[in-house]
Amino acid sequence: MARAKQLRSLKTRERLLGSAREFVSDVGFEELRIEDLVSTVGVAKGTFFAHFKDKDSLMDILIAERINALLDDMETVHNFDSVEHVVASIMPLLMFISSERYVFDIFLRLSGALAVEEIGKIAETIYRYDCILIDRLKSGPFRQDISAELLSEGIQAFSVSSIALSLCALHSEQNLENRLVIQLNAWMCPS
């Protein structure tokens, strides 16, 4: 009996996740409403909260799934040979993160950057992203006075800054990619 209950619970969780993926595909991350989700799945709101602490914990899973798919593609890239190669390789990820202000907000809050106590799925993707960058930077034509780890941290910091500026009406005159190329050239290849 306990096993059947556990199986039913797992199926309910997967139905919630599947419907949430469909909602996000149709209306975006921010517009997903828990009320609509539970109504579609045919469960009580309390059932949702039995599986997820809140909407953010659901978003942690859904956003991390998308990031991991983009990181799968990034892993096929060979060592970076220029700043432009770095930027071209990370742009799909950055375009997703900046696709909605809500996604960017959740990404920042759950990335671990804001000292969140729990390490969630998004934070795990940041670690994976860092490992990929470090590996691809080790033999590039970039400054040698600092480690690949520090180069990776700089790329991530400038990426977040560039996204934030691209979402700001006061700084929207320059696109994300161009801004990032300029910043990373100054950081990674100083004259």
CSV table of C-alpha atoms in Angstrom, one decimal:
chain,number,residue,atom,x,y,z
A,1,MET,CA,0.0,0.0,0.0
A,2,ALA,CA,2.8,2.5,0.9
A,3,ARG,CA,4.5,1.7,-2.4
A,4,ALA,CA,1.4,2.4,-4.4
A,5,LYS,CA,1.0,5.7,-2.5
A,6,GLN,CA,4.6,6.6,-3.2
A,7,LEU,CA,4.2,5.7,-6.9
A,8,ARG,CA,1.0,7.9,-7.1
A,9,SER,CA,2.9,10.7,-5.5
A,10,LEU,CA,5.7,10.5,-8.0
A,11,LYS,CA,3.2,10.4,-10.9
A,12,THR,CA,1.4,13.5,-9.5
A,13,ARG,CA,4.7,15.4,-9.2
A,14,GLU,CA,5.6,14.5,-12.8
A,15,ARG,CA,2.2,15.6,-14.0
A,16,LEU,CA,2.7,18.9,-12.2
A,17,LEU,CA,6.1,19.3,-13.8
A,18,GLY,CA,4.8,18.3,-17.2
A,19,SER,CA,1.9,20.7,-17.1
A,20,ALA,CA,4.2,23.5,-15.8
A,21,ARG,CA,6.6,22.9,-18.7
A,22,GLU,CA,3.6,23.3,-21.1
A,23,PHE,CA,2.4,26.4,-19.4
A,24,VAL,CA,5.9,28.0,-19.5
A,25,SER,CA,6.2,27.1,-23.2
A,26,ASP,CA,2.8,28.8,-23.9
A,27,VAL,CA,2.9,31.8,-21.6
A,28,GLY,CA,6.4,32.1,-20.1
A,29,PHE,CA,7.8,31.6,-16.7
A,30,GLU,CA,6.4,34.6,-14.9
A,31,GLU,CA,2.9,34.1,-16.2
A,32,LEU,CA,2.6,30.6,-14.8
A,33,ARG,CA,0.1,30.6,-12.0
A,34,ILE,CA,-0.2,27.9,-9.4
A,35,GLU,CA,-4.0,28.1,-9.5
A,36,ASP,CA,-4.0,27.4,-13.3
A,37,LEU,CA,-1.5,24.6,-12.9
A,38,VAL,CA,-3.4,22.7,-10.2
A,39,SER,CA,-6.7,23.2,-12.0
A,40,THR,CA,-5.2,21.8,-15.2
A,41,VAL,CA,-3.7,18.8,-13.4
A,42,GLY,CA,-6.8,18.3,-11.3
A,43,VAL,CA,-5.3,18.4,-7.9
A,44,ALA,CA,-5.7,20.6,-4.8
A,45,LYS,CA,-3.5,23.5,-4.2
A,46,GLY,CA,-2.2,21.7,-1.1
A,47,THR,CA,-1.0,18.9,-3.3
A,48,PHE,CA,1.2,21.3,-5.2
A,49,PHE,CA,2.7,22.5,-1.9
A,50,ALA,CA,3.2,18.9,-0.8
A,51,HIS,CA,5.6,18.6,-3.8
A,52,PHE,CA,7.1,22.1,-4.0
A,53,LYS,CA,7.8,24.7,-1.3
A,54,ASP,CA,6.5,27.5,-3.5
A,55,LYS,CA,6.5,28.7,-7.1
A,56,ASP,CA,10.2,29.6,-6.9
A,57,SER,CA,11.1,26.0,-6.1
A,58,LEU,CA,9.2,24.8,-9.2
A,59,MET,CA,11.0,27.5,-11.2
A,60,ASP,CA,14.3,26.3,-9.9
A,61,ILE,CA,13.7,22.9,-11.5
A,62,LEU,CA,12.3,24.2,-14.8
A,63,ILE,CA,14.9,26.9,-15.3
A,64,ALA,CA,17.7,24.5,-14.4
A,65,GLU,CA,16.4,22.0,-17.0
A,66,ARG,CA,16.7,24.7,-19.7
A,67,ILE,CA,20.1,25.7,-18.5
A,68,ASN,CA,21.4,22.1,-18.5
A,69,ALA,CA,20.2,21.6,-22.0
A,70,LEU,CA,22.1,24.7,-23.1
A,71,LEU,CA,25.2,23.5,-21.1
A,72,ASP,CA,24.9,20.2,-22.9
A,73,ASP,CA,25.4,22.1,-26.2
A,74,MET,CA,28.2,24.2,-24.7
A,75,GLU,CA,30.1,21.1,-23.7
A,76,THR,CA,30.5,20.2,-27.4
A,77,VAL,CA,32.5,23.4,-27.9
A,78,HIS,CA,36.3,23.0,-28.1
A,79,ASN,CA,38.8,25.3,-26.3
A,80,PHE,CA,38.1,29.0,-26.7
A,81,ASP,CA,40.4,30.7,-29.2
A,82,SER,CA,39.2,34.3,-28.8
A,83,VAL,CA,36.9,36.4,-26.7
A,84,GLU,CA,34.4,36.4,-29.6
A,85,HIS,CA,34.4,32.6,-29.5
A,86,VAL,CA,33.7,32.7,-25.7
A,87,VAL,CA,30.8,35.1,-26.2
A,88,ALA,CA,29.3,33.2,-29.1
A,89,SER,CA,29.5,30.0,-27.1
A,90,ILE,CA,27.8,31.5,-24.0
A,91,MET,CA,25.2,33.7,-25.8
A,92,PRO,CA,22.5,31.0,-26.0
A,93,LEU,CA,22.7,30.7,-22.2
A,94,LEU,CA,22.7,34.4,-21.7
A,95,MET,CA,19.8,34.9,-24.1
A,96,PHE,CA,17.8,32.5,-22.1
A,97,ILE,CA,18.7,34.0,-18.8
A,98,SER,CA,17.7,37.5,-20.1
A,99,SER,CA,14.6,36.3,-22.0
A,100,GLU,CA,12.4,37.4,-19.1
A,101,ARG,CA,13.2,39.7,-16.2
A,102,TYR,CA,11.5,37.1,-14.0
A,103,VAL,CA,14.0,34.4,-15.2
A,104,PHE,CA,16.9,36.7,-14.6
A,105,ASP,CA,15.6,37.4,-11.1
A,106,ILE,CA,15.1,33.8,-10.2
A,107,PHE,CA,18.5,32.9,-11.7
A,108,LEU,CA,20.2,35.5,-9.5
A,109,ARG,CA,18.2,34.6,-6.3
A,110,LEU,CA,18.7,30.8,-6.7
A,111,SER,CA,22.2,30.7,-8.2
A,112,GLY,CA,23.9,30.8,-4.8
A,113,ALA,CA,25.2,34.3,-5.4
A,114,LEU,CA,22.9,35.7,-2.8
A,115,ALA,CA,24.0,33.2,-0.1
A,116,VAL,CA,20.9,31.1,-0.3
A,117,GLU,CA,21.0,28.3,2.3
A,118,GLU,CA,19.8,25.5,0.1
A,119,ILE,CA,21.7,24.5,-2.9
A,120,GLY,CA,19.1,24.0,-5.6
A,121,LYS,CA,19.1,23.0,-9.2
A,122,ILE,CA,20.1,26.4,-10.6
A,123,ALA,CA,23.0,26.6,-8.3
A,124,GLU,CA,24.1,23.2,-9.5
A,125,THR,CA,24.0,24.4,-13.1
A,126,ILE,CA,26.2,27.4,-12.2
A,127,TYR,CA,28.8,25.0,-10.8
A,128,ARG,CA,28.6,22.9,-14.1
A,129,TYR,CA,28.9,26.1,-16.2
A,130,ASP,CA,31.9,27.2,-14.2
A,131,CYS,CA,33.6,23.8,-14.8
A,132,ILE,CA,32.9,24.0,-18.5
A,133,LEU,CA,34.3,27.5,-18.8
A,134,ILE,CA,37.4,26.7,-16.8
A,135,ASP,CA,38.1,23.6,-18.9
A,136,ARG,CA,37.7,25.6,-22.2
A,137,LEU,CA,39.8,28.5,-21.0
A,138,LYS,CA,42.9,26.6,-19.9
A,139,SER,CA,44.7,26.7,-23.3
A,140,GLY,CA,43.3,29.9,-24.8
A,141,PRO,CA,45.1,33.0,-25.9
A,142,PHE,CA,44.0,34.9,-22.8
A,143,ARG,CA,46.0,36.6,-20.0
A,144,GLN,CA,48.2,34.2,-18.2
A,145,ASP,CA,48.8,36.2,-15.0
A,146,ILE,CA,45.6,34.8,-13.5
A,147,SER,CA,44.0,31.4,-13.3
A,148,ALA,CA,41.4,29.9,-15.6
A,149,GLU,CA,39.2,29.8,-12.5
A,150,LEU,CA,39.5,33.6,-12.0
A,151,LEU,CA,38.9,34.2,-15.8
A,152,SER,CA,35.7,32.1,-15.5
A,153,GLU,CA,34.5,34.2,-12.5
A,154,GLY,CA,35.2,37.3,-14.5
A,155,ILE,CA,33.2,36.0,-17.4
A,156,GLN,CA,30.3,35.2,-15.2
A,157,ALA,CA,30.4,38.6,-13.4
A,158,PHE,CA,30.6,40.5,-16.6
A,159,SER,CA,27.8,38.4,-18.0
A,160,VAL,CA,25.5,39.2,-15.1
A,161,SER,CA,26.4,42.9,-15.4
A,162,SER,CA,25.8,42.9,-19.1
A,163,ILE,CA,22.4,41.2,-18.8
A,164,ALA,CA,21.4,43.7,-16.0
A,165,LEU,CA,22.4,46.6,-18.2
A,166,SER,CA,20.6,45.2,-21.3
A,167,LEU,CA,17.4,45.0,-19.2
A,168,CYS,CA,17.8,48.6,-18.1
A,169,ALA,CA,16.0,51.2,-20.2
A,170,LEU,CA,18.8,53.7,-19.5
A,171,HIS,CA,21.5,51.4,-21.0
A,172,SER,CA,19.6,49.6,-23.8
A,173,GLU,CA,21.5,51.4,-26.6
A,174,GLN,CA,24.1,48.7,-26.8
A,175,ASN,CA,23.1,45.0,-27.2
A,176,LEU,CA,24.2,42.3,-24.7
A,177,GLU,CA,26.6,40.6,-27.1
A,178,ASN,CA,28.5,43.7,-28.1
A,179,ARG,CA,28.7,45.0,-24.5
A,180,LEU,CA,30.1,41.7,-23.3
A,181,VAL,CA,32.7,41.4,-26.1
A,182,ILE,CA,34.1,44.9,-25.1
A,183,GLN,CA,34.1,44.0,-21.4
A,184,LEU,CA,35.7,40.6,-21.8
A,185,ASN,CA,38.3,41.9,-24.2
A,186,ALA,CA,39.4,44.4,-21.5
A,187,TRP,CA,39.3,41.7,-18.8
A,188,MET,CA,40.8,38.7,-20.7
A,189,CYS,CA,43.2,40.3,-23.2
A,190,PRO,CA,44.4,43.6,-21.7
A,191,SER,CA,47.0,45.3,-23.8
